[in-house]
Each structure stands twice: as C-alpha cells, then as structure tokens.
C-alpha cells in the first residue's frame, strides 16, 4: 500500500504543477495578446503620421518644381530679350 500512496502523491503533485503551468501560460498569452494589440495600434498611428508626412513632402516638392519652372521661364524670357537686343 505504501507504494500506491507514494504514486498517488506524485500524481497529485504532477497534476498541481500542470495546473500552475497552465495558469502561467494563460497569463503569458493574455500579455502577448495585449502586446499584439498595442503593436497594431502603434503601427496604425505610424502609418497615419507617415502618410501625412508623405503628403506634406509631395506638396513641398510640387511647390519647389513650380518655383523652378517659373525661374526657368523667366531666364528663358531674359535670354530671348538679350538675343533680340544683340541680334
């Protein structure tokens, strides 16, 4: 009978340890779920800021190209005027 008691005690301890392990796994999974949600939120926020930055950059590039084209046209007119004076 002694060996059966020891076997039952060992099995009970194993069962208890499995239960504790499952609780720790559940806690770890809950933390991981929260982290994934937080990461998704942060990625969404980053995408919004990136899109806004790209829009602003696009506007700045367009404005710069317009200024450059205007300056080139002005230079062309001045060169044409000089050609007429010299020419």
GROMACS .gro file of N, CA and C in nm:
model
  261
    1UNK      N    1   0.080  -0.119   0.000
    1UNK     CA    2   0.000   0.000   0.000
    1UNK      C    3   0.084   0.126   0.000
    2UNK      N    4   0.199   0.118   0.059
    2UNK     CA    5   0.286   0.235   0.071
    2UNK      C    6   0.322   0.289  -0.068
    3UNK      N    7   0.352   0.202  -0.160
    3UNK     CA    8   0.393   0.246  -0.293
    3UNK      C    9   0.277   0.310  -0.366
    4UNK      N   10   0.153   0.261  -0.344
    4UNK     CA   11   0.037   0.323  -0.406
    4UNK      C   12   0.016   0.464  -0.354
    5UNK      N   13   0.037   0.485  -0.223
    5UNK     CA   14   0.023   0.617  -0.164
    5UNK      C   15   0.125   0.714  -0.224
    6UNK      N   16   0.247   0.665  -0.240
    6UNK     CA   17   0.352   0.749  -0.298
    6UNK      C   18   0.320   0.782  -0.443
    7UNK      N   19   0.269   0.684  -0.517
    7UNK     CA   20   0.233   0.706  -0.657
    7UNK      C   21   0.122   0.810  -0.667
    8UNK      N   22   0.020   0.797  -0.581
    8UNK     CA   23  -0.090   0.893  -0.581
    8UNK      C   24  -0.039   1.032  -0.545
    9UNK      N   25   0.051   1.041  -0.449
    9UNK     CA   26   0.106   1.171  -0.409
    9UNK      C   27   0.184   1.234  -0.524
   10UNK      N   28   0.263   1.154  -0.593
   10UNK     CA   29   0.340   1.205  -0.708
   10UNK      C   30   0.245   1.251  -0.818
   11UNK      N   31   0.144   1.173  -0.845
   11UNK     CA   32   0.048   1.210  -0.950
   11UNK      C   33  -0.028   1.338  -0.914
   12UNK      N   34  -0.063   1.353  -0.787
   12UNK     CA   35  -0.130   1.475  -0.742
   12UNK      C   36  -0.038   1.595  -0.760
   13UNK      N   37   0.089   1.581  -0.725
   13UNK     CA   38   0.186   1.691  -0.742
   13UNK      C   39   0.204   1.725  -0.889
   14UNK      N   40   0.209   1.624  -0.974
   14UNK     CA   41   0.220   1.648  -1.119
   14UNK      C   42   0.097   1.724  -1.168
   15UNK      N   43  -0.021   1.680  -1.124
   15UNK     CA   44  -0.145   1.748  -1.164
   15UNK      C   45  -0.142   1.894  -1.120
   16UNK      N   46  -0.099   1.919  -0.996
   16UNK     CA   47  -0.094   2.055  -0.943
   16UNK      C   48   0.004   2.141  -1.023
   17UNK      N   49   0.118   2.083  -1.055
   17UNK     CA   50   0.218   2.157  -1.134
   17UNK      C   51   0.167   2.188  -1.274
   18UNK      N   52   0.095   2.095  -1.334
   18UNK     CA   53   0.036   2.118  -1.466
   18UNK      C   54  -0.064   2.232  -1.458
   19UNK      N   55  -0.144   2.234  -1.352
   19UNK     CA   56  -0.241   2.342  -1.334
   19UNK      C   57  -0.172   2.477  -1.321
   20UNK      N   58  -0.062   2.482  -1.245
   20UNK     CA   59   0.012   2.608  -1.229
   20UNK      C   60   0.075   2.650  -1.361
   21UNK      N   61   0.127   2.551  -1.434
   21UNK     CA   62   0.187   2.581  -1.565
   21UNK      C   63   0.081   2.638  -1.660
   22UNK      N   64  -0.037   2.579  -1.659
   22UNK     CA   65  -0.145   2.628  -1.744
   22UNK      C   66  -0.184   2.771  -1.707
   23UNK      N   67  -0.187   2.802  -1.578
   23UNK     CA   68  -0.218   2.939  -1.535
   23UNK      C   69  -0.113   3.037  -1.586
   24UNK      N   70   0.014   2.998  -1.574
   24UNK     CA   71   0.122   3.086  -1.622
   24UNK      C   72   0.112   3.104  -1.773
   25UNK      N   73   0.079   2.997  -1.845
   25UNK     CA   74   0.062   3.008  -1.991
   25UNK      C   75  -0.053   3.101  -2.025
   26UNK      N   76  -0.164   3.089  -1.952
   26UNK     CA   77  -0.277   3.178  -1.975
   26UNK      C   78  -0.239   3.324  -1.952
   27UNK      N   79  -0.162   3.350  -1.847
   27UNK     CA   80  -0.117   3.486  -1.818
   27UNK      C   81  -0.024   3.537  -1.928
   28UNK      N   82   0.066   3.449  -1.972
   28UNK     CA   83   0.159   3.489  -2.079
   28UNK      C   84   0.082   3.517  -2.208
   29UNK      N   85  -0.016   3.435  -2.238
   29UNK     CA   86  -0.097   3.457  -2.359
   29UNK      C   87  -0.174   3.588  -2.351
   30UNK      N   88  -0.227   3.620  -2.233
   30UNK     CA   89  -0.300   3.746  -2.217
   30UNK      C   90  -0.206   3.865  -2.237
   31UNK      N   91  -0.085   3.856  -2.182
   31UNK     CA   92   0.013   3.965  -2.202
   31UNK      C   93   0.050   3.976  -2.350
   32UNK      N   94   0.068   3.863  -2.415
   32UNK     CA   95   0.103   3.863  -2.557
   32UNK      C   96  -0.010   3.924  -2.640
   33UNK      N   97  -0.135   3.889  -2.608
   33UNK     CA   98  -0.249   3.947  -2.680
   33UNK      C   99  -0.251   4.098  -2.665
   34UNK      N  100  -0.229   4.147  -2.543
   34UNK     CA  101  -0.227   4.293  -2.520
   34UNK      C  102  -0.113   4.357  -2.598
   35UNK      N  103   0.003   4.291  -2.600
   35UNK     CA  104   0.118   4.346  -2.672
   35UNK      C  105   0.091   4.353  -2.822
   36UNK      N  106   0.026   4.250  -2.875
   36UNK     CA  107  -0.005   4.249  -3.019
   36UNK      C  108  -0.102   4.360  -3.053
   37UNK      N  109  -0.203   4.379  -2.968
   37UNK     CA  110  -0.299   4.487  -2.992
   37UNK      C  111  -0.230   4.622  -2.985
   38UNK      N  112  -0.144   4.640  -2.885
   38UNK     CA  113  -0.070   4.766  -2.871
   38UNK      C  114   0.021   4.789  -2.991
   39UNK      N  115   0.087   4.684  -3.036
   39UNK     CA  116   0.175   4.698  -3.152
   39UNK      C  117   0.096   4.736  -3.277
   40UNK      N  118  -0.020   4.673  -3.295
   40UNK     CA  119  -0.106   4.707  -3.409
   40UNK      C  120  -0.149   4.853  -3.405
   41UNK      N  121  -0.184   4.901  -3.286
   41UNK     CA  122  -0.223   5.041  -3.270
   41UNK      C  123  -0.106   5.133  -3.303
   42UNK      N  124   0.011   5.098  -3.255
   42UNK     CA  125   0.129   5.182  -3.282
   42UNK      C  126   0.161   5.183  -3.431
   43UNK      N  127   0.147   5.070  -3.497
   43UNK     CA  128   0.172   5.064  -3.641
   43UNK      C  129   0.071   5.152  -3.716
   44UNK      N  130  -0.056   5.143  -3.675
   44UNK     CA  131  -0.159   5.227  -3.738
   44UNK      C  132  -0.126   5.376  -3.720
   45UNK      N  133  -0.085   5.415  -3.600
   45UNK     CA  134  -0.051   5.555  -3.574
   45UNK      C  135   0.070   5.597  -3.657
   46UNK      N  136   0.167   5.508  -3.669
   46UNK     CA  137   0.286   5.539  -3.750
   46UNK      C  138   0.247   5.556  -3.896
   47UNK      N  139   0.158   5.470  -3.946
   47UNK     CA  140   0.113   5.481  -4.085
   47UNK      C  141   0.043   5.614  -4.110
   48UNK      N  142  -0.039   5.657  -4.016
   48UNK     CA  143  -0.108   5.786  -4.031
   48UNK      C  144  -0.005   5.899  -4.039
   49UNK      N  145   0.093   5.897  -3.947
   49UNK     CA  146   0.195   6.003  -3.950
   49UNK      C  147   0.278   5.996  -4.078
   50UNK      N  148   0.309   5.877  -4.123
   50UNK     CA  149   0.388   5.861  -4.246
   50UNK      C  150   0.311   5.914  -4.367
   51UNK      N  151   0.183   5.880  -4.375
   51UNK     CA  152   0.102   5.930  -4.486
   51UNK      C  153   0.093   6.082  -4.485
   52UNK      N  154   0.076   6.139  -4.366
   52UNK     CA  155   0.070   6.285  -4.356
   52UNK      C  156   0.204   6.347  -4.398
   53UNK      N  157   0.312   6.285  -4.355
   53UNK     CA  158   0.445   6.334  -4.392
   53UNK      C  159   0.469   6.324  -4.542
   54UNK      N  160   0.424   6.214  -4.602
   54UNK     CA  161   0.442   6.198  -4.746
   54UNK      C  162   0.357   6.299  -4.823
   55UNK      N  163   0.236   6.324  -4.773
   55UNK     CA  164   0.152   6.425  -4.838
   55UNK      C  165   0.219   6.562  -4.832
   56UNK      N  166   0.271   6.597  -4.714
   56UNK     CA  167   0.339   6.726  -4.699
   56UNK      C  168   0.462   6.732  -4.788
   57UNK      N  169   0.536   6.624  -4.795
   57UNK     CA  170   0.655   6.621  -4.880
   57UNK      C  171   0.617   6.636  -5.026
   58UNK      N  172   0.510   6.569  -5.066
   58UNK     CA  173   0.463   6.583  -5.205
   58UNK      C  174   0.426   6.726  -5.238
   59UNK      N  175   0.358   6.793  -5.145
   59UNK     CA  176   0.322   6.934  -5.168
   59UNK      C  177   0.448   7.020  -5.179
   60UNK      N  178   0.544   6.996  -5.091
   60UNK     CA  179   0.667   7.075  -5.096
   60UNK      C  180   0.742   7.054  -5.226
   61UNK      N  181   0.747   6.929  -5.273
   61UNK     CA  182   0.815   6.901  -5.399
   61UNK      C  183   0.744   6.971  -5.514
   62UNK      N  184   0.612   6.964  -5.515
   62UNK     CA  185   0.534   7.031  -5.620
   62UNK      C  186   0.560   7.181  -5.618
   63UNK      N  187   0.555   7.242  -5.500
   63UNK     CA  188   0.580   7.386  -5.489
   63UNK      C  189   0.721   7.419  -5.538
   64UNK      N  190   0.818   7.335  -5.504
   64UNK     CA  191   0.956   7.359  -5.548
   64UNK      C  192   0.967   7.348  -5.700
   65UNK      N  193   0.900   7.249  -5.757
   65UNK     CA  194   0.903   7.233  -5.903
   65UNK      C  195   0.838   7.353  -5.972
   66UNK      N  196   0.731   7.404  -5.915
   66UNK     CA  197   0.666   7.522  -5.973
   66UNK      C  198   0.760   7.642  -5.968
   67UNK      N  199   0.825   7.662  -5.855
   67UNK     CA  200   0.921   7.774  -5.845
   67UNK      C  201   1.034   7.757  -5.945
   68UNK      N  202   1.084   7.635  -5.960
   68UNK     CA  203   1.193   7.610  -6.054
   68UNK      C  204   1.148   7.637  -6.197
   69UNK      N  205   1.028   7.587  -6.232
   69UNK     CA  206   0.976   7.609  -6.368
   69UNK      C  207   0.956   7.757  -6.394
   70UNK      N  208   0.907   7.831  -6.295
   70UNK     CA  209   0.886   7.975  -6.311
   70UNK      C  210   1.020   8.045  -6.333
   71UNK      N  211   1.120   8.005  -6.256
   71UNK     CA  212   1.253   8.066  -6.271
   71UNK      C  213   1.312   8.034  -6.407
   72UNK      N  214   1.293   7.912  -6.454
   72UNK     CA  215   1.346   7.874  -6.586
   72UNK      C  216   1.276   7.955  -6.695
   73UNK      N  217   1.146   7.972  -6.684
   73UNK     CA  218   1.073   8.053  -6.783
   73UNK      C  219   1.122   8.197  -6.782
   74UNK      N  220   1.144   8.250  -6.662
   74UNK     CA  221   1.193   8.388  -6.652
   74UNK      C  222   1.331   8.399  -6.718
   75UNK      N  223   1.417   8.302  -6.693
   75UNK     CA  224   1.551   8.303  -6.754
   75UNK      C  225   1.541   8.294  -6.906
   76UNK      N  226   1.450   8.209  -6.955
   76UNK     CA  227   1.434   8.195  -7.099
   76UNK      C  228   1.390   8.328  -7.161
   77UNK      N  229   1.295   8.394  -7.095
   77UNK     CA  230   1.250   8.524  -7.148
   77UNK      C  231   1.365   8.623  -7.152
   78UNK      N  232   1.444   8.625  -7.047
   78UNK     CA  233   1.556   8.720  -7.042
   78UNK      C  234   1.659   8.687  -7.150
   79UNK      N  235   1.685   8.557  -7.171
   79UNK     CA  236   1.779   8.518  -7.277
   79UNK      C  237   1.723   8.558  -7.412
   80UNK      N  238   1.594   8.537  -7.434
   80UNK     CA  239   1.532   8.576  -7.561
   80UNK      C  240   1.542   8.728  -7.582
   81UNK      N  241   1.520   8.804  -7.475
   81UNK     CA  242   1.531   8.950  -7.484
   81UNK      C  243   1.674   8.991  -7.519
   82UNK      N  244   1.770   8.926  -7.455
   82UNK     CA  245   1.910   8.957  -7.484
   82UNK      C  246   1.944   8.924  -7.629
   83UNK      N  247   1.892   8.813  -7.678
   83UNK     CA  248   1.917   8.776  -7.817
   83UNK      C  249   1.861   8.881  -7.912
   84UNK      N  250   1.743   8.931  -7.881
   84UNK     CA  251   1.682   9.032  -7.966
   84UNK      C  252   1.763   9.161  -7.964
   85UNK      N  253   1.813   9.199  -7.847
   85UNK     CA  254   1.892   9.321  -7.837
   85UNK      C  255   2.024   9.308  -7.913
   86UNK      N  256   2.084   9.191  -7.898
   86UNK     CA  257   2.214   9.170  -7.962
   86UNK      C  258   2.195   9.141  -8.111
   87UNK      N  259   2.094   9.070  -8.138
   87UNK     CA  260   2.075   9.014  -8.262
   87UNK      C  261   2.045   9.065  -8.388
   0.00000   0.00000   0.00000
